[in-house]
mmCIF file of C-alpha atoms (C1' of nucleotides) in Angstrom:
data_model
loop_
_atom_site.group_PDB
_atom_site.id
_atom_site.type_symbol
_atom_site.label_atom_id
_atom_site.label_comp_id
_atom_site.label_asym_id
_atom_site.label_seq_id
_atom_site.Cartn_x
_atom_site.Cartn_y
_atom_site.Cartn_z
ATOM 1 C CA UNK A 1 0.000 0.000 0.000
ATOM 2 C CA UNK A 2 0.715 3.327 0.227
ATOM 3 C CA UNK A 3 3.114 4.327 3.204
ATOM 4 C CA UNK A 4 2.871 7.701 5.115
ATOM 5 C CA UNK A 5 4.683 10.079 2.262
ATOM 6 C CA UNK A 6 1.943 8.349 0.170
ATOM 7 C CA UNK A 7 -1.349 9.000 2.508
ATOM 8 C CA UNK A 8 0.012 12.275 3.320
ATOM 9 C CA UNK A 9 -0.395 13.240 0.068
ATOM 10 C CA UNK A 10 -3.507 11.835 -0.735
ATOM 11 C CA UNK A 11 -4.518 13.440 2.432
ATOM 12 C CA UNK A 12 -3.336 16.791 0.987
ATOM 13 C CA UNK A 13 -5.201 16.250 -2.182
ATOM 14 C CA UNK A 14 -8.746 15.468 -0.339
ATOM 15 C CA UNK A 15 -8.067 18.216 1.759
ATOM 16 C CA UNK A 16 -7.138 20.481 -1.231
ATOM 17 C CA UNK A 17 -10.538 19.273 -3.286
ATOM 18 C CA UNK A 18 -13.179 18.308 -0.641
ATOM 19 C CA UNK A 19 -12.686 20.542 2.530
ATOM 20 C CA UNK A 20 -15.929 22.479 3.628
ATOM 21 C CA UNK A 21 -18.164 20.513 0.767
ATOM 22 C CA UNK A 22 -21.520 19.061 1.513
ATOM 23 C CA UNK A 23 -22.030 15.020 1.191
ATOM 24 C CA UNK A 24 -24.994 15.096 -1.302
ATOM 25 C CA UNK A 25 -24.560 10.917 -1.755
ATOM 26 C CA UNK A 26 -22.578 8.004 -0.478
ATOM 27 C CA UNK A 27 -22.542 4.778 -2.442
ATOM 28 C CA UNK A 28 -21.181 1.223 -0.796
ATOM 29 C CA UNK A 29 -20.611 -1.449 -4.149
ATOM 30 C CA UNK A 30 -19.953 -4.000 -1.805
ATOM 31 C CA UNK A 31 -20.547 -5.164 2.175
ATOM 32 C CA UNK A 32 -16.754 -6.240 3.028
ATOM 33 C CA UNK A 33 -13.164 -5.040 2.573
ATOM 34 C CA UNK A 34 -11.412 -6.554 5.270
ATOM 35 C CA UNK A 35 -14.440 -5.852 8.175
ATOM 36 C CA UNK A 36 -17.766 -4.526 6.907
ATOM 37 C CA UNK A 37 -18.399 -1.501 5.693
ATOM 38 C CA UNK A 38 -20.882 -0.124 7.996
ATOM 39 C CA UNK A 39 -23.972 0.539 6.109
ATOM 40 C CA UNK A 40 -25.114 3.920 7.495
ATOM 41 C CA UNK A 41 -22.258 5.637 5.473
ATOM 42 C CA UNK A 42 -24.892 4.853 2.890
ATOM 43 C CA UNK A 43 -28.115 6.920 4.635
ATOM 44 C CA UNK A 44 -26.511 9.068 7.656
ATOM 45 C CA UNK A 45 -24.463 11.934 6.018
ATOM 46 C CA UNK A 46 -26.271 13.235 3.713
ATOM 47 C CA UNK A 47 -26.178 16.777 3.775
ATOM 48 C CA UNK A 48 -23.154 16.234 6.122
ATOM 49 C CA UNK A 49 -20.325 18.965 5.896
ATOM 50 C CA UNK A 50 -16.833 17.896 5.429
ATOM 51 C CA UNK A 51 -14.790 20.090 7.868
ATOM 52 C CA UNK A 52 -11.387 19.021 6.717
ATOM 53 C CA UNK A 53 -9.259 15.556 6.376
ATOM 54 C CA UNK A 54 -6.327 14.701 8.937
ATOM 55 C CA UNK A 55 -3.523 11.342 8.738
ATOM 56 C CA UNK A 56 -2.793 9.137 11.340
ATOM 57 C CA UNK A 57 -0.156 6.545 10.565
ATOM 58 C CA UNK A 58 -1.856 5.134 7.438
ATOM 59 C CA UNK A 59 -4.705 6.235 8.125
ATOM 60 C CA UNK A 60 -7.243 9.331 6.530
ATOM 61 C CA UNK A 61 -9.646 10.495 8.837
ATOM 62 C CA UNK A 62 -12.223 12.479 7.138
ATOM 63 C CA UNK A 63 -14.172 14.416 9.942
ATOM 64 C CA UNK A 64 -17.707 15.442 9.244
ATOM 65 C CA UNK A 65 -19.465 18.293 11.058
ATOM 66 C CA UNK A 66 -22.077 15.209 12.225
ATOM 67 C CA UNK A 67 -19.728 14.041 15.135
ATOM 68 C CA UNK A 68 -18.551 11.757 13.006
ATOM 69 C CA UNK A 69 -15.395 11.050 11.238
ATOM 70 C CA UNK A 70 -15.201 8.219 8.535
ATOM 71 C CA UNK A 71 -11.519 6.428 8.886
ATOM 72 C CA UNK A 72 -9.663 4.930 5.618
ATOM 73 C CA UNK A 73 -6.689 2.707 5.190
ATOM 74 C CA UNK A 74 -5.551 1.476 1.830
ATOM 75 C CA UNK A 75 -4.396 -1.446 2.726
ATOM 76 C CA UNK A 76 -1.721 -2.938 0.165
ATOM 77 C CA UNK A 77 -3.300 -2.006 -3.278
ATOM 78 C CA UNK A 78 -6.197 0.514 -2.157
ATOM 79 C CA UNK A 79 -6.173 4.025 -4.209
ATOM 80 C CA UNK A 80 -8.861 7.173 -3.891
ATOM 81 C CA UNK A 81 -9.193 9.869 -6.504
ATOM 82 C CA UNK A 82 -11.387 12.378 -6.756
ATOM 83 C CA UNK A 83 -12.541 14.271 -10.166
ATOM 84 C CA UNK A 84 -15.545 16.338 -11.495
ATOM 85 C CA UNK A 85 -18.591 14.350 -10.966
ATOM 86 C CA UNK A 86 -20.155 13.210 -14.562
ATOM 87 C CA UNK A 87 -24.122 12.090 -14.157
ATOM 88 C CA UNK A 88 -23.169 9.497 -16.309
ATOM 89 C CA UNK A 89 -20.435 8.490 -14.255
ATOM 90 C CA UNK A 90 -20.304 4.522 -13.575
ATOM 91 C CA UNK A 91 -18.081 3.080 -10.513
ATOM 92 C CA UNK A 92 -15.372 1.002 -11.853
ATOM 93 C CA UNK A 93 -13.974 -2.480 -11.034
ATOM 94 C CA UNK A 94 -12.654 -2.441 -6.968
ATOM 95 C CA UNK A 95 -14.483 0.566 -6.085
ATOM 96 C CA UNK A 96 -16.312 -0.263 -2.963
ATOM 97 C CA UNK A 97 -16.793 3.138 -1.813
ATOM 98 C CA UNK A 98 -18.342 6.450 -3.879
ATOM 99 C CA UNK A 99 -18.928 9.837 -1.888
ATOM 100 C CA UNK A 100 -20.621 12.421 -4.280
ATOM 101 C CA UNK A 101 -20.549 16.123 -2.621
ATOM 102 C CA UNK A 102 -23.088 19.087 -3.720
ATOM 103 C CA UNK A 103 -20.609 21.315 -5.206
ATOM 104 C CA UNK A 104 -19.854 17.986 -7.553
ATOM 105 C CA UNK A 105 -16.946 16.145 -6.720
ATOM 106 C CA UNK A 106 -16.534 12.528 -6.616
ATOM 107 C CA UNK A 107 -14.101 10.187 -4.487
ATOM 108 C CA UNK A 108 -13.426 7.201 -5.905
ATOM 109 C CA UNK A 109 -11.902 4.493 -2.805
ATOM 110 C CA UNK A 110 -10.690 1.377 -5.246
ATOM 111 C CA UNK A 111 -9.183 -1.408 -3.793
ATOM 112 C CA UNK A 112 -8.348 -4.547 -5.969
ATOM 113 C CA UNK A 113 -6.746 -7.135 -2.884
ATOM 114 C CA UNK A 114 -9.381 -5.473 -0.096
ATOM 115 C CA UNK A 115 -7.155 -5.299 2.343
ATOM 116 C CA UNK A 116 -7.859 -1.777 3.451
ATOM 117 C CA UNK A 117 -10.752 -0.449 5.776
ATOM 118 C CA UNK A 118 -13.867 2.143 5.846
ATOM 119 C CA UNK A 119 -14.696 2.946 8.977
ATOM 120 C CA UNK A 120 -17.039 5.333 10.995
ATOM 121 C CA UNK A 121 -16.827 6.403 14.342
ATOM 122 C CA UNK A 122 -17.598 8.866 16.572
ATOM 123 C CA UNK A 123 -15.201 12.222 16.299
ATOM 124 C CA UNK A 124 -14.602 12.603 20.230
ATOM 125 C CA UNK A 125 -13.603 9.137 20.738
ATOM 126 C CA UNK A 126 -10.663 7.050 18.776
ATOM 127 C CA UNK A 127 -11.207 4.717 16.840
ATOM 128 C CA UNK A 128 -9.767 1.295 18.293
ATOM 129 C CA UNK A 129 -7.203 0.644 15.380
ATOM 130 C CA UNK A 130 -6.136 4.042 16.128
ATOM 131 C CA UNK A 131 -5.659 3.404 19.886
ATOM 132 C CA UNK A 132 -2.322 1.461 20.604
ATOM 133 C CA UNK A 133 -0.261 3.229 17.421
ATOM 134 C CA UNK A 134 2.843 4.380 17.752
ATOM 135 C CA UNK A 135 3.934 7.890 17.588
ATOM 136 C CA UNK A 136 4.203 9.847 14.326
ATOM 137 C CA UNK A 137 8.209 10.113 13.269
ATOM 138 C CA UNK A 138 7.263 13.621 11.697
ATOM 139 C CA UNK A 139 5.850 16.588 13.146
ATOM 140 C CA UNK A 140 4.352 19.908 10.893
ATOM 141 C CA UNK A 141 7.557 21.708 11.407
ATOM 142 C CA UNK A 142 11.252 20.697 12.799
ATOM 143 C CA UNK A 143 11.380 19.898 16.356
ATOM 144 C CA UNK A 144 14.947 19.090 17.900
ATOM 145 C CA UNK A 145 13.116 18.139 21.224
ATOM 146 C CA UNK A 146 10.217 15.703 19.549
ATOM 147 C CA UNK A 147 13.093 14.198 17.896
ATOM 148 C CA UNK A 148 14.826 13.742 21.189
ATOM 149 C CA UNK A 149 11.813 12.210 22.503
ATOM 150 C CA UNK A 150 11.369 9.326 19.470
ATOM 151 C CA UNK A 151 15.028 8.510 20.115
ATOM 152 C CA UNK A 152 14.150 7.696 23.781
ATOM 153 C CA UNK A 153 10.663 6.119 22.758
ATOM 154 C CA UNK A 154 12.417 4.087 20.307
ATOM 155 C CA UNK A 155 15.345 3.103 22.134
ATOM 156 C CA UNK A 156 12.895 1.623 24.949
ATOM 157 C CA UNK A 157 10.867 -0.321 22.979
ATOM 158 C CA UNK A 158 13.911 -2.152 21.159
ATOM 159 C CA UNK A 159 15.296 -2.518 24.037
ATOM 160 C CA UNK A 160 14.240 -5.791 25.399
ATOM 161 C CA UNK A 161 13.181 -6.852 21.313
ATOM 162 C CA UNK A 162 14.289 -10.018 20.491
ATOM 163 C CA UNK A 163 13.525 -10.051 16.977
ATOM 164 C CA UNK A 164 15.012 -8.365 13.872
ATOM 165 C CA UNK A 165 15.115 -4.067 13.442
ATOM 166 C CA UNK A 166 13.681 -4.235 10.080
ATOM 167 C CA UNK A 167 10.395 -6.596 12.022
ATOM 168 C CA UNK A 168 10.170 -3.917 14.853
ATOM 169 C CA UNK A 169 10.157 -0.597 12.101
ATOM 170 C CA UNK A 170 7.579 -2.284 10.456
ATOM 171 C CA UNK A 171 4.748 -2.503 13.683
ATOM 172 C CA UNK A 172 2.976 0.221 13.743
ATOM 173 C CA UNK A 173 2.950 0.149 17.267
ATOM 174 C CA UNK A 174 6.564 1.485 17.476
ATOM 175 C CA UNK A 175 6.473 4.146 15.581
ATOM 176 C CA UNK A 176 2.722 4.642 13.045
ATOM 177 C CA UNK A 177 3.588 5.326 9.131
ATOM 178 C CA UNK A 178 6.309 2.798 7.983
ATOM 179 C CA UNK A 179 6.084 0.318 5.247
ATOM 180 C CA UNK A 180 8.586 -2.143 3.836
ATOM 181 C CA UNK A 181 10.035 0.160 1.311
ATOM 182 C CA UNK A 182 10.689 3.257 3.310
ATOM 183 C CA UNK A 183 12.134 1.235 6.231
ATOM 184 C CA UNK A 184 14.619 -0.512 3.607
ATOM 185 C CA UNK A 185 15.754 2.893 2.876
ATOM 186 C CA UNK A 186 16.120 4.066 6.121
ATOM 187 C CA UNK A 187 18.194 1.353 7.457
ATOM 188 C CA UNK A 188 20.336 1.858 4.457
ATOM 189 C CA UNK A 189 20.748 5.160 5.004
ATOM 190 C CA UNK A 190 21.405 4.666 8.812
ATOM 191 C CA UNK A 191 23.818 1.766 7.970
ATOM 192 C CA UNK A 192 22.133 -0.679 9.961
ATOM 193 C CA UNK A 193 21.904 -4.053 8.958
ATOM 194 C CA UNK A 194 17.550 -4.979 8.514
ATOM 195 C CA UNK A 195 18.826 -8.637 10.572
ATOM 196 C CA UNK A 196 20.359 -6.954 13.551
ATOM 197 C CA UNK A 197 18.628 -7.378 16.595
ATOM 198 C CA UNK A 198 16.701 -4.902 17.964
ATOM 199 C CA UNK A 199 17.603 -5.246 21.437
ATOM 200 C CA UNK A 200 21.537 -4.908 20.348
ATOM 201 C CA UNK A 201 20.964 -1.616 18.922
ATOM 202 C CA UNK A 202 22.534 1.547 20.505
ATOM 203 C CA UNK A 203 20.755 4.589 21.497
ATOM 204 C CA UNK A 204 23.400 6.569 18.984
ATOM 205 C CA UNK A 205 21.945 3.980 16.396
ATOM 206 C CA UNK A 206 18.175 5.175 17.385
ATOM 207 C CA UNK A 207 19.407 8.454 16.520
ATOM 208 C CA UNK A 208 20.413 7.506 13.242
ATOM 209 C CA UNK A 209 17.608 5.526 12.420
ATOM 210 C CA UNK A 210 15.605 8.271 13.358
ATOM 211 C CA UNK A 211 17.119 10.640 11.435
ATOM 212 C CA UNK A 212 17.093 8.483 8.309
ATOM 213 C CA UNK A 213 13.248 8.111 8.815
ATOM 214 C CA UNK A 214 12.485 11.500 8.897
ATOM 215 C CA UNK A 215 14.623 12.233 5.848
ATOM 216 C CA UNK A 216 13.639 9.616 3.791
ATOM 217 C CA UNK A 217 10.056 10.259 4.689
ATOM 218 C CA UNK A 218 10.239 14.269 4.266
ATOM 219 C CA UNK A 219 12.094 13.522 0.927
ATOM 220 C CA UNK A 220 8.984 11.539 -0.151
ATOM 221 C CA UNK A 221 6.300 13.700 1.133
ATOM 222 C CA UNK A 222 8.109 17.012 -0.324
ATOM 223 C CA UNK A 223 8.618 14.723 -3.808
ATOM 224 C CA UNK A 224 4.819 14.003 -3.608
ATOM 225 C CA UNK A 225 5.286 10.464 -2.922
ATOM 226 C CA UNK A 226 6.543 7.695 -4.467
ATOM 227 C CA UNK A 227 5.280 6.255 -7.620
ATOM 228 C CA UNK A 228 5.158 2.298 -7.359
ATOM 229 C CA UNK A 229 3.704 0.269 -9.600
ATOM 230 C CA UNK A 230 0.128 1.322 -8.824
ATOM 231 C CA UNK A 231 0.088 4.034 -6.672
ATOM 232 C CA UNK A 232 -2.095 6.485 -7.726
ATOM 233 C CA UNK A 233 -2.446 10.372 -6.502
ATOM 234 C CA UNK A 234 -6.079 11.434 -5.597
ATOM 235 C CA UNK A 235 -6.505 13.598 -8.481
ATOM 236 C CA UNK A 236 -6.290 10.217 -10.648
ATOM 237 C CA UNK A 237 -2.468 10.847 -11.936
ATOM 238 C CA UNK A 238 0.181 8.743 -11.910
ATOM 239 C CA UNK A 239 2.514 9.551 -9.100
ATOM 240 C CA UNK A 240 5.160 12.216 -10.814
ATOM 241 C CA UNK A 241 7.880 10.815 -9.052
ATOM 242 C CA UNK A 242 10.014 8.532 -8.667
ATOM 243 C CA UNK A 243 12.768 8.327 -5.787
ATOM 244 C CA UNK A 244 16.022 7.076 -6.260
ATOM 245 C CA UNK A 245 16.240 4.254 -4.214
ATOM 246 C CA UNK A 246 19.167 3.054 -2.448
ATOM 247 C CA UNK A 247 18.342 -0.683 -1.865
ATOM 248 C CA UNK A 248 14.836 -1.158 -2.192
ATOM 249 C CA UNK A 249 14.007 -3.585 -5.370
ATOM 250 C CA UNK A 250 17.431 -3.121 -6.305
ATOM 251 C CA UNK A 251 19.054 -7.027 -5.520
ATOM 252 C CA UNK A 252 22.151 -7.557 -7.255
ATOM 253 C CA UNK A 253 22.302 -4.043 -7.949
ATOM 254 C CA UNK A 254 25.789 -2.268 -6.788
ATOM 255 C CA UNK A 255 25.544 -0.694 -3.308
ATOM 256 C CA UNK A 256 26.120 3.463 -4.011
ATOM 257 C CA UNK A 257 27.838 3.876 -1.282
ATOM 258 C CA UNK A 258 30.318 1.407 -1.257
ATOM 259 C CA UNK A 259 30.778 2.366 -5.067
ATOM 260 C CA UNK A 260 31.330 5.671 -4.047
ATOM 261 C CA UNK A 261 34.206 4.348 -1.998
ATOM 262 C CA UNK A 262 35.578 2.405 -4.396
ATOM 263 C CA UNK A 263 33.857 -1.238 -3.094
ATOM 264 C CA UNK A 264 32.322 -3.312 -5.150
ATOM 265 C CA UNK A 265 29.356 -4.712 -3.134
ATOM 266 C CA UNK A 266 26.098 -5.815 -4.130
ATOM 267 C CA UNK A 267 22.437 -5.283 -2.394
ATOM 268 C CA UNK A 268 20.936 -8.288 -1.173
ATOM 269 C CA UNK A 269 17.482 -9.400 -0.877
ATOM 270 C CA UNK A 270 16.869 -11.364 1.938
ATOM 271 C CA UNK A 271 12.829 -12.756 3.180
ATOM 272 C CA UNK A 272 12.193 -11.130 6.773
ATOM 273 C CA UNK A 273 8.818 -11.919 8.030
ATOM 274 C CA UNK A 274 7.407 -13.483 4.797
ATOM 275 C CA UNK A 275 8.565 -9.607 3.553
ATOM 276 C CA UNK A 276 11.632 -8.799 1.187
ATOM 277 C CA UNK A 277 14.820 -6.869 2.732
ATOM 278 C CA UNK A 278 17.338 -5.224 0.951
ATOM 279 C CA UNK A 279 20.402 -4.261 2.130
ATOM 280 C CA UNK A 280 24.033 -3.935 1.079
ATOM 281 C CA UNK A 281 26.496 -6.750 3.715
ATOM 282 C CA UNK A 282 29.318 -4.584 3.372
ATOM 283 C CA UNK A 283 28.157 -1.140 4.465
ATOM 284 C CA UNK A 284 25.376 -2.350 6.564
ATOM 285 C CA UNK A 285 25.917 -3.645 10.242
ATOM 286 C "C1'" DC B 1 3.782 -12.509 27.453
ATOM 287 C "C1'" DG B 2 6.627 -12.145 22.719
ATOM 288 C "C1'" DT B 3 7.491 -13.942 18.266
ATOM 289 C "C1'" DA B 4 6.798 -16.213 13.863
ATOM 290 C "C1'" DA B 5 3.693 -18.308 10.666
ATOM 291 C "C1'" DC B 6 -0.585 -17.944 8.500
ATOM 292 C "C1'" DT B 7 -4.331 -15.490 6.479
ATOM 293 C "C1'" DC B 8 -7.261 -12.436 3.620
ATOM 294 C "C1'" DC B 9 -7.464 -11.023 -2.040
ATOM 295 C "C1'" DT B 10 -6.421 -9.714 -7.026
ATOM 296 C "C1'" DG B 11 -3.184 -8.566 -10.512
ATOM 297 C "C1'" DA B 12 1.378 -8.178 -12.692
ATOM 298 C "C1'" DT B 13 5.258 -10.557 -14.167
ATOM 299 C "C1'" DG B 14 8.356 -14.073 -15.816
ATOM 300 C "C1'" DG B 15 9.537 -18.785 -17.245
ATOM 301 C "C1'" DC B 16 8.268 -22.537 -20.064
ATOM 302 C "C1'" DT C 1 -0.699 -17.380 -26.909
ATOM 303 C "C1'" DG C 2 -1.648 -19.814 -22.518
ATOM 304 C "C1'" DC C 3 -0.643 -21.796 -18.109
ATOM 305 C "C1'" DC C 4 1.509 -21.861 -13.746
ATOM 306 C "C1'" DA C 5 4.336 -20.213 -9.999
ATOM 307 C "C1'" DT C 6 5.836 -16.303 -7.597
ATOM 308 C "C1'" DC C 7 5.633 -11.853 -5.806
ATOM 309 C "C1'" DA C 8 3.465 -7.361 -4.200
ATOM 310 C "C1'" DG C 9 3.455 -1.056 -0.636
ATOM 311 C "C1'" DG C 10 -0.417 -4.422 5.250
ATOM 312 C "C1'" DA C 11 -1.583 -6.102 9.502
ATOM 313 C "C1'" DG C 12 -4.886 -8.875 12.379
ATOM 314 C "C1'" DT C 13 -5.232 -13.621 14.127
ATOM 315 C "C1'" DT C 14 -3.496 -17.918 15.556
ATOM 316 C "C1'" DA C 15 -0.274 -21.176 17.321
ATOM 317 C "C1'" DC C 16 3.555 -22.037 19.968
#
DNA sequence: CGTAACTCCTGATGGC
DNA sequence: TGCCATCAGGAGTTAC
């Protein structure tokens, strides 16, 4: 699915395109994604005012001036766009959810594996996949001290971790927002080795891991995320850009930065988790 | 309790 | 061209 540089900026777009418009009709095309969809999206909201669209982890939150916010996650392959609406407009193969708004927008929430969620709940409470997540590695703006604080949150968690860094990044419980590609990249940028354990990692490491998070991730968000495969913005464009990346998808590919120092290594892929790592043996530790 | 394996589902890709 | 195996950005559930 799409990681956090990738909601963000769908997030963005909904916000830029549907913020303050009235719900004139929701549509459901099927009962299930991975938990039902629950069917009063279908009758409660119309006339329902969008007051604006927030991100949490992976997840958009679209808060309605009913008390209620509807929650999304894309899950691996999930996608939402939103155009002009056109009366003749039919939904098209994996779109389980269609919101219509008065001044005539459409979102489109397509989902070909359904592995992603609609949601509903009520906007002064949390939602219960929302609960336990981890903290957010970015804030708006630069904060020296938040950092600080994700150094020390991280470096307590790992602490007593048995199992591999690149398993812990991954659980959204440690820290909300990372995906398989972007912690690939960040480990490669911190130099860290995806196998080491967590509980053998330094708090100078956390620091570094940290820091290759949030630049890696600000990189994306700032490049409008990524474009993979099928990653699609919510204006319905291909994704305009395409990182650079360092190890991810690139096995038997010569590590950059042992090139750069005149090694010839190679990235590895390696299965972690039933997930694939990539990471370079000789600059990696 | 923590950890790893299994599970949901469709589509793209590559080898034969 | 078709058929089959493999892989894919996630994460809850189950089994140990």
């Amino acid at each position: 699915m799409p990681e956090l540089p990738e909601v963000e900026t769908i997030k963005r777009g909904l916000e830029n395109s549907l913020k303050n418009q009235t719900i004139h009709d929701i549509k459901l095309h099927r009962q299930n994604l991975r938990h039902p969809m629950p069917t009063l999206l279908e009758t409660g909201f119309v006339n329902a005012r969008i007051l604006n669209l927030t991100r949490r982890g992976k997840y958009i939150l679209m808060h309605l001036d009913t008390q209620s916010t509807i929650l999304f996650h894309l899950g691996m392959s999930g996608k939402i766009i939103v155009k002009p609406y056109d009366t003749q407009y039919q939904h098209q193969k994996h779109e389980h959810f269609t919101l219509i708004t008065k001044e005539g927008q459409i979102l489109s929430y397509i989902d070909p594996r359904r592995f992603g969620i609609i949601d509903l709940f009520e906007s002064d409470t949390l939602h219960p996949m929302l609960c336990d997540m981890g903290p957010e590695p970015l804030l708006e703006h630069e904060d020296v001290v938040y950092q600080q604080s994700l150094v020390t949150h991280l470096y307590t968690k790992l602490k007593d971790k048995k199992q591999p860094i690149k398993n812990t990044l991954l659980d959204q419980h440690i820290i909300a927002g990372l995906g398989n590609i972007y912690v690939c990249e960040a480990l490669f940028m911190a130099g860290i080795s995806p196998l080491r354990l967590s509980c053998i990692i330094t708090k100078k490491e956390c620091l570094k891991i940290i820091q290759s998070v949030q630049s890696i991730l600000l990189q994306a968000i700032q490049a409008g995320g990524s474009s993979m495969r099928d990653y699609v913005h919510s204006n319905g464009k291909k994704g305009y850009f395409q990182i650079q990346w360092q190890a991810y998808g690139k096995g038997g590919i010569l590590s950059q930065r042992c090139s750069i120092k005149g090694k010839k290594a190679f990235i590895k892929r390696v299965v972690q988790a039933g997930r694939s790592s990539f990471y370079c043996e000789t600059c990696q530790h």
